[in-house]
Structures are given as C-alpha cells and as structure tokens.
Coordinates of C-alpha atoms in Angstrom, one line a residue:
Chain T
M211 CA 36.4 17.9 34.2
P212 CA 34.5 18.0 30.8
A213 CA 31.2 16.1 30.5
I214 CA 32.4 14.6 27.3
S215 CA 36.0 13.8 26.4
R216 CA 37.7 13.7 23.1
T217 CA 37.8 9.9 23.5
D218 CA 34.1 9.8 23.9
V219 CA 33.6 11.8 20.7
A220 CA 35.9 9.5 18.8
H221 CA 34.0 6.5 20.1
L222 CA 30.6 8.0 19.1
A223 CA 31.9 8.9 15.7
R224 CA 33.1 5.4 15.2
L225 CA 29.7 4.0 16.2
A226 CA 27.9 6.4 13.9
R227 CA 30.5 5.4 11.1
I228 CA 31.4 9.1 10.6
S229 CA 35.1 9.6 9.9
M230 CA 36.5 12.7 11.7
T231 CA 39.9 14.3 11.5
D232 CA 41.9 15.1 14.6
A233 CA 41.1 18.8 14.3
E234 CA 37.3 17.9 14.0
L235 CA 37.5 15.7 17.0
D236 CA 39.1 18.5 19.1
A237 CA 36.5 21.1 17.9
M238 CA 33.6 18.8 18.4
A239 CA 34.6 17.7 21.9
G240 CA 34.8 21.3 23.0
Q241 CA 31.4 22.3 21.4
L242 CA 29.6 19.2 22.8
D243 CA 30.9 20.0 26.2
V244 CA 29.4 23.5 26.1
I245 CA 26.1 22.1 24.9
L246 CA 26.0 19.4 27.6
G247 CA 26.9 22.0 30.2
A248 CA 24.0 24.2 29.1
V249 CA 21.5 21.2 29.2
S250 CA 22.7 20.3 32.7
R251 CA 21.8 23.8 33.9
V252 CA 18.1 23.1 32.9
G253 CA 18.2 20.1 35.1
E254 CA 19.1 22.3 38.1
V255 CA 15.9 24.4 37.8
A256 CA 13.5 21.7 36.7
A257 CA 11.2 21.0 39.7
N258 CA 8.9 18.0 40.0
D259 CA 5.9 20.1 39.2
I260 CA 7.2 21.1 35.8
P261 CA 6.3 18.5 33.1
P262 CA 9.2 17.5 30.8
T263 CA 9.2 19.3 27.5
S264 CA 9.5 16.9 24.6
H265 CA 9.0 19.5 21.8
A266 CA 10.0 23.1 21.6
V267 CA 7.7 24.0 18.7
P268 CA 3.9 24.1 19.4
L269 CA 2.9 21.9 16.4
T270 CA 0.8 18.8 16.1
N271 CA -0.2 16.5 13.2
V272 CA 2.7 17.1 10.8
L273 CA 1.9 14.5 8.3
R274 CA 2.7 13.6 4.7
P275 CA 0.5 11.9 2.0
D276 CA 1.1 8.2 1.4
D277 CA 3.0 8.8 -1.9
P278 CA 6.1 6.8 -2.7
V279 CA 9.4 8.5 -3.4
P280 CA 12.4 6.7 -5.0
S281 CA 14.6 4.7 -2.6
L282 CA 18.4 4.8 -2.4
G283 CA 18.9 1.5 -4.2
A284 CA 20.6 -1.4 -2.7
A285 CA 24.1 -0.6 -4.1
A286 CA 24.0 3.0 -2.7
A287 CA 22.6 1.8 0.6
L288 CA 25.2 -0.9 1.0
A289 CA 28.1 1.3 -0.1
A290 CA 28.2 3.1 3.2
A291 CA 28.1 -0.2 5.3
P292 CA 31.3 -1.5 6.9
A293 CA 30.5 -5.0 5.5
A294 CA 27.9 -6.5 3.2
E295 CA 27.1 -9.9 1.9
D296 CA 24.4 -11.2 -0.5
G297 CA 22.9 -7.8 -0.8
R298 CA 22.5 -7.5 2.9
F299 CA 24.2 -5.6 5.7
R300 CA 26.7 -7.9 7.4
V301 CA 26.8 -7.5 11.2
P302 CA 28.8 -9.2 13.9
R303 CA 27.4 -12.3 15.7
I304 CA 24.6 -11.5 18.0
L305 CA 25.1 -13.4 21.2
D306 CA 22.4 -15.3 23.0
E307 CA 19.8 -12.7 22.3
E308 CA 16.8 -13.1 20.0
Chain X
M42 CA -13.0 -27.3 15.6
T43 CA -11.3 -30.2 14.0
T44 CA -8.1 -30.3 15.9
V45 CA -7.8 -33.5 17.9
T46 CA -8.8 -32.8 21.5
T47 CA -6.4 -34.7 23.8
S48 CA -7.8 -35.9 27.0
R49 CA -4.7 -34.4 28.8
Y50 CA -5.7 -30.9 27.7
D51 CA -9.3 -31.4 28.9
D52 CA -8.0 -32.9 32.1
V53 CA -5.7 -30.0 32.9
L54 CA -8.6 -27.5 32.3
E55 CA -10.8 -29.4 34.8
R56 CA -8.2 -28.5 37.5
Y57 CA -6.7 -25.2 36.2
D58 CA -8.0 -22.0 34.8
A59 CA -6.1 -20.8 31.8
V60 CA -5.5 -17.0 31.5
L61 CA -4.8 -15.9 27.9
G62 CA -3.3 -12.7 26.6
L63 CA -2.8 -12.0 22.9
E64 CA -0.6 -9.4 21.2
T65 CA -1.2 -9.1 17.6
H66 CA 1.0 -7.2 15.2
V67 CA -0.5 -6.2 11.8
E68 CA 1.5 -4.6 9.1
L69 CA -0.6 -1.8 7.5
G70 CA -1.3 -1.8 3.8
T71 CA 0.0 1.7 3.1
V72 CA 1.9 2.3 0.0
T73 CA 4.8 3.8 1.8
K74 CA 6.6 3.3 5.2
L75 CA 5.6 5.0 8.4
F76 CA 8.2 7.8 8.4
C77 CA 9.6 7.9 4.9
G78 CA 8.4 7.5 1.3
C79 CA 10.0 4.1 0.7
S80 CA 7.7 1.4 -0.8
T81 CA 6.3 -1.3 1.4
A82 CA 5.9 -3.9 -1.4
F83 CA 6.5 -7.5 -0.2
G84 CA 9.3 -9.6 -1.8
A85 CA 11.6 -7.0 -3.3
E86 CA 15.4 -7.4 -3.6
P87 CA 17.0 -7.1 -0.2
N88 CA 17.7 -3.5 0.8
S89 CA 16.2 -2.0 -2.4
Q90 CA 13.5 -0.2 -0.4
V91 CA 15.5 1.9 2.0
C92 CA 16.5 5.5 2.3
P93 CA 18.5 7.7 4.8
T94 CA 15.5 7.9 7.1
C95 CA 14.7 4.1 7.5
L96 CA 18.4 3.4 7.5
G97 CA 18.9 5.9 10.4
L98 CA 21.5 7.8 8.6
P99 CA 22.8 10.9 10.4
G100 CA 20.9 14.1 9.5
S101 CA 17.7 12.4 8.3
L102 CA 14.4 13.2 9.8
P103 CA 11.1 11.2 9.9
V104 CA 7.7 12.6 8.7
T105 CA 4.6 10.6 9.7
N106 CA 2.5 9.0 7.0
G107 CA -1.1 10.4 7.5
T108 CA -2.7 7.3 6.0
A109 CA -1.1 5.1 8.6
I110 CA -2.7 7.3 11.3
D111 CA -6.1 7.0 9.6
Y112 CA -5.8 3.3 9.4
S113 CA -4.8 3.0 13.1
I114 CA -7.8 5.1 14.1
K115 CA -10.0 2.9 11.9
I116 CA -8.7 -0.2 13.7
G117 CA -9.3 1.4 17.1
L118 CA -12.8 2.3 16.3
A119 CA -13.7 -1.1 14.9
L120 CA -12.5 -2.5 18.2
H121 CA -14.7 -0.1 20.1
C122 CA -11.6 1.8 21.5
D123 CA -11.3 5.4 22.7
I124 CA -9.2 7.5 20.4
A125 CA -6.6 9.6 22.2
D126 CA -7.0 13.4 21.4
W127 CA -3.3 13.9 22.0
C128 CA -0.5 11.4 22.0
R129 CA 3.2 11.0 21.1
F130 CA 5.5 8.5 19.6
A131 CA 8.3 7.2 21.8
R132 CA 11.8 5.8 21.3
K133 CA 12.3 2.2 22.4
N134 CA 16.0 1.9 22.7
Y135 CA 17.7 -1.5 22.3
F136 CA 20.8 -2.9 20.9
Y137 CA 20.0 -5.3 18.1
P138 CA 20.8 -4.7 14.5
D139 CA 17.3 -5.3 13.1
M140 CA 16.8 -1.5 13.6
P141 CA 19.6 0.5 12.1
K142 CA 18.8 3.5 14.4
D143 CA 19.4 1.4 17.5
Y144 CA 15.9 2.3 18.5
Q145 CA 12.4 1.6 17.3
T146 CA 9.9 4.4 17.0
S147 CA 6.9 3.2 18.9
Q148 CA 4.3 4.4 21.4
Y149 CA 4.7 3.8 25.0
D150 CA 2.5 5.3 27.7
E151 CA 0.4 7.4 25.3
P152 CA -1.1 4.9 22.8
L153 CA -3.4 6.1 20.0
C154 CA -6.3 3.9 21.0
T155 CA -7.3 2.4 24.4
D156 CA -10.0 0.4 26.2
G157 CA -11.9 -1.5 23.5
Y158 CA -13.2 -5.0 23.1
L159 CA -14.0 -7.7 20.6
D160 CA -16.7 -10.4 21.0
V161 CA -16.0 -13.8 19.7
T162 CA -18.3 -16.8 19.6
V163 CA -17.3 -20.4 20.0
D164 CA -19.9 -23.2 19.8
G165 CA -22.7 -20.7 20.4
E166 CA -21.0 -19.2 23.5
T167 CA -19.9 -15.5 23.3
F168 CA -16.6 -14.4 25.0
R169 CA -15.8 -10.7 25.3
V170 CA -12.1 -10.1 24.8
E171 CA -11.1 -6.8 26.2
I172 CA -8.6 -4.7 24.3
E173 CA -6.1 -2.8 26.5
R174 CA -4.5 -0.7 23.7
V175 CA -3.8 -0.3 20.0
H176 CA -0.7 1.5 19.1
L177 CA 1.4 2.3 16.0
E178 CA 5.0 1.6 15.7
E179 CA 7.5 0.7 12.8
D180 CA 8.4 -2.8 11.9
T181 CA 12.0 -4.0 12.1
G182 CA 14.4 -5.3 9.5
K183 CA 14.8 -9.0 8.8
S184 CA 17.9 -10.9 10.0
L185 CA 19.4 -14.0 8.5
H186 CA 21.8 -15.9 10.9
V187 CA 24.8 -17.4 9.1
G188 CA 27.0 -20.3 10.1
G189 CA 24.7 -22.0 12.7
A190 CA 23.4 -25.4 12.0
T191 CA 19.7 -24.5 11.8
G192 CA 19.8 -20.8 10.8
R193 CA 19.2 -19.9 14.3
I194 CA 21.1 -17.3 16.2
H195 CA 22.8 -19.8 18.5
G196 CA 26.1 -20.9 16.9
A197 CA 25.9 -18.3 14.1
T198 CA 29.1 -16.7 13.0
H199 CA 27.5 -13.4 11.8
S200 CA 24.1 -12.1 10.6
L201 CA 22.9 -10.5 7.4
V202 CA 20.2 -7.8 7.6
D203 CA 17.7 -6.7 5.0
Y204 CA 16.0 -3.4 6.0
N205 CA 13.2 -3.4 3.4
R206 CA 10.7 -4.2 6.2
A207 CA 12.3 -1.7 8.6
G208 CA 9.9 1.2 9.0
I209 CA 6.8 -0.4 7.6
P210 CA 3.8 0.7 9.8
L211 CA 2.9 -1.9 12.3
V212 CA -0.1 -1.8 14.6
E213 CA 0.1 -3.7 17.9
I214 CA -3.2 -4.8 19.4
V215 CA -2.9 -6.0 23.0
T216 CA -5.7 -7.7 25.0
R217 CA -6.2 -7.6 28.7
P218 CA -5.9 -11.0 30.3
V219 CA -8.7 -13.2 29.1
R220 CA -10.3 -15.4 31.8
G221 CA -13.2 -17.7 32.0
T222 CA -12.6 -19.6 28.8
G223 CA -12.8 -23.0 30.5
H224 CA -12.2 -25.8 28.1
K225 CA -12.4 -23.4 25.2
A226 CA -9.2 -21.6 25.9
A227 CA -7.4 -22.6 22.6
E228 CA -10.6 -22.2 20.6
V229 CA -11.2 -18.7 22.0
A230 CA -7.6 -17.7 21.1
R231 CA -8.1 -18.9 17.6
A232 CA -11.5 -17.4 17.2
Y233 CA -10.1 -14.0 18.4
V234 CA -7.3 -14.0 15.9
T235 CA -9.7 -15.1 13.2
E236 CA -12.3 -12.4 14.0
L237 CA -9.6 -9.8 14.2
R238 CA -8.2 -10.9 10.8
D239 CA -11.6 -10.6 9.2
I240 CA -12.2 -7.2 10.7
L241 CA -8.9 -5.9 9.5
R242 CA -9.4 -7.3 6.0
D243 CA -12.9 -5.7 5.8
L244 CA -11.4 -2.4 7.0
G245 CA -9.0 -2.6 4.1
V246 CA -6.1 -1.6 6.3
S247 CA -3.9 -4.7 5.8
D248 CA -3.7 -7.8 3.5
V249 CA -3.5 -9.8 6.7
R250 CA -1.4 -12.6 5.2
M251 CA -0.1 -14.6 8.1
E252 CA 2.2 -16.7 5.9
Q253 CA 3.9 -13.5 4.7
G254 CA 4.1 -12.1 8.2
S255 CA 1.7 -9.2 7.8
L256 CA -0.3 -10.6 10.7
R257 CA 1.7 -12.0 13.6
C258 CA 0.6 -13.2 17.0
D259 CA 2.3 -13.6 20.4
V260 CA 0.4 -15.8 22.8
N261 CA 0.7 -15.1 26.6
L262 CA -0.5 -17.9 28.8
S263 CA -0.6 -18.8 32.5
L264 CA -2.5 -21.3 34.6
M265 CA -4.0 -20.9 38.0
P266 CA -5.5 -23.7 40.1
K267 CA -9.3 -23.6 40.0
G268 CA -10.5 -21.2 42.8
A269 CA -7.2 -19.5 43.1
T270 CA -7.2 -15.6 43.0
E271 CA -3.6 -15.0 42.2
L272 CA -2.4 -15.1 38.6
G273 CA 0.1 -17.7 37.7
T274 CA 3.4 -17.0 36.0
R275 CA 3.1 -16.5 32.3
T276 CA 5.0 -17.3 29.3
E277 CA 5.0 -15.5 26.0
T278 CA 5.2 -17.6 22.9
K279 CA 6.4 -15.5 20.0
N280 CA 5.6 -15.4 16.3
V281 CA 2.7 -17.8 16.1
N282 CA 1.9 -17.3 12.5
S283 CA -1.2 -19.3 11.5
L284 CA -4.6 -19.7 12.9
R285 CA -3.9 -23.4 13.6
S286 CA -0.7 -22.5 15.3
V287 CA -2.4 -20.1 17.7
E288 CA -4.7 -23.0 18.8
Q289 CA -1.8 -25.4 19.0
A290 CA 0.4 -23.0 20.9
V291 CA -2.2 -22.6 23.6
R292 CA -2.9 -26.3 23.9
H293 CA 0.9 -27.0 24.1
E294 CA 1.5 -24.4 26.8
V295 CA -1.5 -25.5 28.8
E296 CA -0.3 -29.1 28.9
R297 CA 3.4 -28.2 29.4
Q298 CA 2.8 -25.7 32.3
A299 CA 0.3 -28.1 34.0
A300 CA 2.9 -31.0 33.8
L301 CA 5.4 -28.7 35.6
L302 CA 2.9 -27.5 38.2
D303 CA 1.6 -31.0 38.9
A304 CA 5.2 -32.0 39.5
G305 CA 5.6 -29.2 42.0
E306 CA 7.9 -27.1 39.8
R307 CA 7.8 -23.4 39.0
I308 CA 6.9 -21.9 35.7
V309 CA 9.8 -19.7 34.4
Q310 CA 8.6 -16.4 33.1
E311 CA 10.2 -16.3 29.7
T312 CA 9.8 -15.8 26.0
R313 CA 9.3 -19.0 24.1
H314 CA 9.5 -19.9 20.4
F315 CA 6.8 -21.8 18.6
H316 CA 7.8 -24.6 16.1
E317 CA 5.3 -25.0 13.3
D318 CA 6.5 -28.5 12.5
T319 CA 5.9 -30.0 15.9
G320 CA 3.3 -27.6 17.4
T321 CA 5.5 -27.3 20.4
T322 CA 7.4 -24.4 22.1
S323 CA 11.0 -24.1 23.4
P324 CA 12.5 -21.5 25.7
G325 CA 13.9 -18.2 24.2
R326 CA 15.4 -15.5 26.4
S327 CA 14.3 -15.3 30.0
K328 CA 12.2 -12.2 30.9
E329 CA 14.4 -11.4 33.8
E330 CA 17.1 -10.5 31.3
A331 CA 14.7 -8.4 29.4
Q332 CA 16.1 -5.0 28.6
D333 CA 15.2 -1.7 30.1
Y334 CA 14.2 0.1 26.9
R335 CA 14.7 3.6 28.2
Y336 CA 11.6 4.9 26.5
F337 CA 11.3 8.6 25.9
P338 CA 9.1 10.9 23.8
E339 CA 10.4 10.9 20.2
P340 CA 12.0 14.4 19.8
D341 CA 12.0 14.3 16.0
L342 CA 8.2 13.9 15.7
V343 CA 5.6 16.4 16.9
P344 CA 2.6 15.0 18.9
L345 CA -0.5 13.6 17.2
A346 CA -3.8 15.2 18.0
P347 CA -6.5 13.6 15.8
P348 CA -9.3 16.2 15.4
A349 CA -12.7 15.0 16.6
E350 CA -14.2 15.7 13.1
Q351 CA -11.6 13.4 11.6
V352 CA -12.3 10.6 14.1
E353 CA -16.0 10.9 13.5
A354 CA -15.6 10.9 9.7
I355 CA -13.6 7.7 10.0
R356 CA -16.3 6.2 12.3
A357 CA -19.0 7.0 9.9
S358 CA -17.0 5.3 7.1
L359 CA -16.5 2.0 9.0
P360 CA -17.9 -1.0 7.1
E361 CA -20.4 -3.4 8.6
P362 CA -18.7 -5.6 11.1
P363 CA -18.1 -9.2 10.0
S364 CA -20.6 -10.5 12.7
V365 CA -23.4 -8.5 11.2
R366 CA -22.5 -9.5 7.6
R367 CA -22.4 -13.2 8.8
A368 CA -25.8 -12.9 10.4
R369 CA -27.2 -11.7 7.0
F370 CA -25.4 -14.5 5.2
A371 CA -27.0 -17.0 7.6
G372 CA -30.5 -15.7 7.0
A373 CA -30.1 -15.7 3.3
N374 CA -28.9 -19.3 3.2
G375 CA -30.9 -20.9 6.0
F376 CA -27.8 -21.5 8.3
T377 CA -28.1 -21.5 12.0
A378 CA -25.8 -19.6 14.5
V379 CA -23.9 -22.7 15.3
D380 CA -23.4 -23.4 11.6
I381 CA -21.9 -19.9 11.2
D382 CA -19.6 -20.3 14.3
Q383 CA -18.3 -23.5 13.0
M384 CA -17.7 -22.1 9.5
T385 CA -16.1 -18.9 10.9
N386 CA -13.8 -20.7 13.3
A387 CA -12.7 -23.3 10.7
G388 CA -11.9 -20.4 8.4
V389 CA -14.3 -21.5 5.6
I390 CA -17.1 -19.0 5.7
D391 CA -15.8 -17.0 2.7
L392 CA -15.1 -20.2 0.8
V393 CA -18.7 -21.4 1.5
A394 CA -20.1 -18.1 0.4
S395 CA -18.1 -18.2 -2.9
T396 CA -19.3 -21.8 -3.4
I397 CA -22.9 -20.8 -3.0
D398 CA -22.3 -17.7 -5.2
G399 CA -21.0 -20.2 -7.9
G400 CA -24.3 -22.1 -7.9
A401 CA -23.9 -24.8 -5.2
S402 CA -26.7 -25.3 -2.7
P403 CA -25.9 -23.9 0.8
T404 CA -26.1 -27.5 2.3
K405 CA -23.7 -28.9 -0.3
A406 CA -21.4 -25.9 0.0
K407 CA -21.3 -26.2 3.8
G408 CA -21.0 -30.0 3.7
W409 CA -18.0 -30.0 1.3
W410 CA -16.1 -27.4 3.2
L411 CA -16.9 -28.1 6.8
G412 CA -17.6 -31.9 6.5
Y413 CA -14.7 -32.9 4.3
L414 CA -12.1 -30.3 3.1
V415 CA -11.4 -28.9 6.6
G416 CA -10.5 -32.4 7.8
R417 CA -8.4 -33.0 4.7
A418 CA -6.6 -29.7 5.2
N419 CA -5.8 -30.7 8.8
E420 CA -4.5 -34.1 7.6
L421 CA -2.3 -32.4 5.1
G422 CA -1.2 -29.7 7.6
E423 CA -2.3 -26.9 5.3
E424 CA -4.6 -23.9 5.7
V425 CA -7.9 -24.7 4.2
T426 CA -7.7 -21.5 2.1
E427 CA -4.4 -22.7 0.6
L428 CA -5.7 -26.0 -0.7
A429 CA -5.4 -27.0 -4.3
I430 CA -9.2 -27.2 -4.4
G431 CA -11.2 -24.0 -4.3
P432 CA -14.8 -22.9 -4.6
A433 CA -14.8 -23.2 -8.4
E434 CA -13.9 -26.9 -8.1
V435 CA -16.4 -27.6 -5.3
V436 CA -19.1 -25.9 -7.4
R437 CA -18.3 -28.2 -10.3
I438 CA -18.1 -31.4 -8.3
S439 CA -21.5 -30.5 -6.5
A440 CA -23.1 -30.0 -9.9
L441 CA -21.9 -33.4 -11.1
E442 CA -23.2 -35.0 -7.9
D443 CA -26.6 -33.3 -8.4
D444 CA -27.1 -34.5 -11.9
G445 CA -26.1 -38.0 -11.0
S446 CA -22.8 -38.0 -12.9
L447 CA -20.9 -38.7 -9.7
T448 CA -21.8 -40.6 -6.6
N449 CA -20.9 -39.3 -3.2
K450 CA -17.9 -41.6 -3.0
L451 CA -16.7 -40.8 -6.5
A452 CA -17.1 -37.1 -5.8
R453 CA -14.7 -37.4 -2.8
Q454 CA -12.3 -39.4 -5.0
V455 CA -12.4 -36.5 -7.5
A456 CA -11.8 -34.0 -4.8
D457 CA -8.8 -36.0 -3.4
A458 CA -7.3 -36.2 -6.9
V459 CA -7.7 -32.4 -7.3
L460 CA -6.2 -31.9 -3.9
A461 CA -3.2 -34.1 -4.9
G462 CA -2.6 -31.7 -7.8
E463 CA -3.6 -34.1 -10.6
G464 CA -5.6 -31.3 -12.3
G465 CA -9.0 -29.8 -12.6
V466 CA -12.2 -31.6 -11.9
D467 CA -13.1 -32.7 -15.4
E468 CA -9.4 -33.5 -16.2
V469 CA -9.1 -36.0 -13.3
I470 CA -12.5 -37.5 -14.0
D471 CA -11.4 -38.1 -17.7
A472 CA -7.9 -39.4 -16.6
H473 CA -9.3 -41.9 -14.2
G474 CA -12.4 -42.7 -16.3
W475 CA -14.6 -42.1 -13.2
K476 CA -18.3 -42.3 -14.0
V477 CA -21.4 -43.7 -12.3
A478 CA -22.0 -47.2 -13.4
G479 CA -24.7 -47.7 -16.0
E480 CA -27.7 -49.9 -15.4
D481 CA -26.2 -52.8 -17.4
E482 CA -22.9 -52.7 -15.6
L483 CA -24.7 -52.5 -12.3
I484 CA -26.9 -55.6 -13.1
A485 CA -23.9 -57.5 -14.1
A486 CA -22.1 -56.6 -10.9
I487 CA -25.2 -57.6 -8.8
D488 CA -25.5 -60.9 -10.6
A489 CA -21.9 -61.7 -9.8
V490 CA -22.3 -60.6 -6.1
I491 CA -25.4 -62.7 -5.7
A492 CA -23.7 -65.7 -7.2
D493 CA -20.6 -65.3 -4.9
N494 CA -22.8 -64.8 -1.7
A495 CA -25.4 -67.4 -2.1
D496 CA -26.0 -67.8 1.7
T497 CA -26.5 -64.0 2.2
A498 CA -28.8 -63.8 -0.9
D499 CA -30.9 -66.8 0.6
K500 CA -31.3 -64.8 3.8
V501 CA -32.7 -61.9 1.9
R502 CA -35.0 -64.2 -0.2
G503 CA -36.2 -65.5 3.2
G504 CA -37.2 -62.1 4.2
N505 CA -34.2 -60.9 6.3
L506 CA -33.9 -57.5 4.7
G507 CA -31.0 -56.5 7.0
A508 CA -28.8 -58.9 5.0
V509 CA -29.0 -56.7 2.0
G510 CA -26.5 -54.3 3.4
P511 CA -23.4 -56.5 2.8
L512 CA -24.6 -57.2 -0.8
V513 CA -24.8 -53.5 -1.5
G514 CA -21.4 -53.1 0.0
A515 CA -20.0 -55.8 -2.2
V516 CA -21.6 -54.2 -5.3
M517 CA -20.1 -50.8 -4.4
K518 CA -16.7 -52.5 -4.0
A519 CA -17.0 -54.4 -7.3
T520 CA -17.8 -51.2 -9.1
G521 CA -15.0 -49.2 -7.4
G522 CA -17.6 -46.9 -5.8
A523 CA -19.1 -46.0 -9.1
A524 CA -22.6 -47.4 -8.4
D525 CA -25.5 -45.5 -7.1
A526 CA -26.0 -47.3 -3.8
K527 CA -29.7 -46.6 -3.6
R528 CA -30.4 -48.0 -7.1
A529 CA -28.2 -51.0 -6.3
R530 CA -30.3 -51.8 -3.3
E531 CA -33.5 -51.5 -5.2
L532 CA -32.2 -53.8 -8.0
I533 CA -30.9 -56.5 -5.5
L534 CA -34.3 -56.5 -3.7
E535 CA -36.1 -56.8 -7.0
K536 CA -33.8 -59.8 -8.1
L537 CA -34.3 -61.6 -4.8
G538 CA -38.1 -61.2 -4.9
Q539 CA -38.4 -58.7 -2.1
S540 CA -39.6 -55.6 -4.0

C-alpha cells in the first residue's frame, strides 16, 4: 500500500491552491511515494543516540541587509486568492477559536 | 500611582500572594520584515506590503534580516541575558488564517537570549524581575471578523485578513514567575512594562507605541493563600495594550480570582480577554483545548551562531540604562529617588524633563505633571503623553504664574481649557479674558465682601484673625479666582485695622 495516495495528493494540491491535471496527479503520487519510502528507511536506522538532523548543509548566519525590495502590490497578491473583499483575503468563518 | 486603590484589592492581598508572569511582544523597528524585503511601515493599504515569502506561496524561501538579529541581541544584553552561541528557528504549526503559511516561524527550545533580569522600583522598593527568555519570531496578519454583532469572532460569518503585519520581526520577552510583590503586584507589573518600554526606546530597536500594537503585553496571574507553597492555577490575559491597562488587568484578576477562591470554587486555567472600556477580563479559549503546535526546527533557515566579537561589539554600543540616566536627571534637578519613581511610574519623567528644558523650574514642572495633569489624564481615561497639553504649554503657563499674570487657580483653569481643546495657552486666556485682578478691582471686591459679611468682619476687627479665611474665600469667589489670595488677605487685614 502506498504511503501517499492519489486522493491525498489531490487534497494537498487543493489546500495549497495549486491546480493539477489528472496526469500530473498520477505522476506526483508516484514520485511522492518513492520519496516517502526513502525517508522512512532513515527512520529504521536512526537510533536514540543520533541527534536529529535539521539541516544538511553546514552553514550558519545566512543573513541579508535590512534593505527594502518592492512588494507584490495588493492587486497581484489578491489575484491568487480564492476570495477577496475590501482589499483583504476573505476566509471562511473561524469557529470558536481566537 | 494615581489609580484608585480599592479596599477589596488590598484585602485580598492581605490573605493571598499574587504570582505574576509577563509576556511582552515588541515589534522591531527594522525597515523590512524578518524573512523578506517587504516594508514594515504602519498604516499602509491592506495587503500592499506582501510578497511570495510572507504570503507563504509555494517555492518561496525566507532569508533572515541581519538587523533583526542585532536588535534582538541588543535587547537580550540590555536585560542582562546570556546570548546563545548557536540556536535555530522553529516552526509553530497551527490552523488559523492569520499566518498564510499555516505556521509561524518562531523559536522554541533554543531561544536567542536566556536568563536575564530587570530591576524595577516602586515607592522606593526595588523588585528584581527575572527574565526567562527573549526570542525572535514573526508577527501575524490582522483579521477582521465580519457579520458578528461586535466584530468579535463569535457569530461572524467570515473573516478578512490583511497580511501587511505578517512577517514583521517580533521579539517575545518572557519573565519567570514574579513573587513577593505583596500589595504592589499591580504597580510592579506596570513599572516593569514601563521600564521595559523605556529601555527598548533608548536602544532604538522599536518605536514602542502601545496604541499601534508595537508593544503588547500578556499578563499571567495566579493567587496562592499566604504561607502556601504550591502555585495556584493561573490565567493569561491577552493583549493588554496600555500601561494603565496592565495595572487594571492585574487588579481585576486579583479581585476576580479571590472572589472565586473565597467561594470555594476553582480557577479555570484559560486565556482571558481584556476590555479597555471596563478594565475587566472575560474568558477566551480554555487552555485545555490549547493546540499541540508540533514545533520542529525550521528546515528553510540555517542555524544562527552569533560570533562572540559581534555580541561584544553590541554590548559595547549599549546606551546608558534609563535608571542611570534618571539618577543623573535627579541630581541635576534636586529630585529625590521617590520623586523619580513616582514620575517614572506615572509615565511623566520625559514630560517633566522637557518642561524643565523649556525653562520651567523643576518644582513647577514636577508639580504640574505629577500633581495635576496625571490626575486629569486618569479622569479623562487617556494616557498622560496623549493629552492635548504638552511640555510647551506647561512651560508657558508656569512662566505666567511666575510673573504674576496668573494665579494658581487661573493657571489650572487655563490648563483645563487647553486640555478641552479650546486652543493654545495665550489663545484661551484671551478668549476667556482671564487675568489677575488689578489692585482697584481687588479693593472694590473686598469692600463689597466686607459690607456683605459684617458679622465676620467684626470678628476680625475684634482680633479673631481666623475669621479672615472665609472673607478671602468670598473675595476669590467674587473675582472668579482672578485675585492673588495673599494680597487679598493683606488688604482685608489692613482695612479691618489688623495689619
């Protein structure tokens, strides 16, 4: 049984607002399954005395200067949103959480 | 402190010890966001300061703003913290649309700064507030809830989100539990936030404008019966956004929790909302329902390892702490340590300093701000720094008092008129025709008062000098406060043969 199904990929694509064709869904489901399979093999060999790796490259302090760059602009930013209202992203009702 | 002390609050603190915890969020004054080059300017059109990175669009990658790291280290050093030589950002995962990525980039078990302290003084007594950690994270977007009766989330049909604020660097400063504040719990909380604000402003790392949300405070509070060793259940009051409110929130929670405990009920561990208008709190979500944030090290950002030379260079560049600056200010102007505490905690020390710089005497400057305008600000429910009257107006009024153009009473009338927005000092004096009564006008008023109060006048003639007070009062009333009371007294005594 694959770790990730075609239905899962379609669901994730919808959450990420990425439109994918049937052919792309088929291809991506297969590829992601291979990747997840590879990752799960790492879990089999990781013992308790091996600290988890968070970064594969031995770099620190990658920083940028505090210089502004142009933003997208509200129109472009909102163009990709499923719904907008009053220059803002419109989102469904948030239930009993604040 | 000018807030009314309720006997209930004092009574509660006779029987319970309050344990405080303060979490302060400060938006850094960098030009750009923490992980992208979008502007951080306040008040722009919604969603005009966003890009693929702060919108969390697929394929975008964050790069950390070096100035934000420098500022965070500055804050840590000013609060006597240790600076980590290696740490990482972490993802805090949650499902709420104020972060488009569905997580907030924050720090978790590896904060940049740890184990510091801040000393605050209330009424001459110093309290050490221990700082557990100072960490850097990104601010969230702003949500508007539409369709509900009060703009609140309950009953809303949908929400609208502006991501201009999402990604602005935010430093969170967390205290350890603060104990032993006795009856001064609320004052210590306020003094801590005041001192922190002054330090942050002096460091130049934030504009610390509470009314714009660039400095926000969460107040944790629990009560334990005197002599108990086990901490009580705490509540966390969110978004307490003015110095007055910090004090009010503590007072309110002390009284509310004590009423429940006295009635044999339990305190529910929960988040509470503070209401500026009533100074009270109401329940938010219950902590038991709080999410598991599934923190994990942020894979898109490499670790931070501030070099020791960088940390030492920042340490060497720190400005003089506000407490040292205040001590020098006290010495230069003849203020006592208690004067300085009172002015600091009432938030008027900078106003007093500017008033002295403008030419008023230290005594007058302190008297006007601490003795009058702080009280007026409380009555009006405003911050003293936001009043329609400022140092320039106080300097002018003081000068007019000093040269005899205004009596003390007239001067306060002038201040009230300026406060009411009627105009500048000279404008309101002209408009109302306020001036000190001349000698002729004063003598005419005295003659009338003596004629109207013959019995009292006879007592004074008979040597009862205590009876002169009511006559002076009547003259002051007759002249609408425009008489020099000392001169009126001299003239009355002269007229009644007692000089």
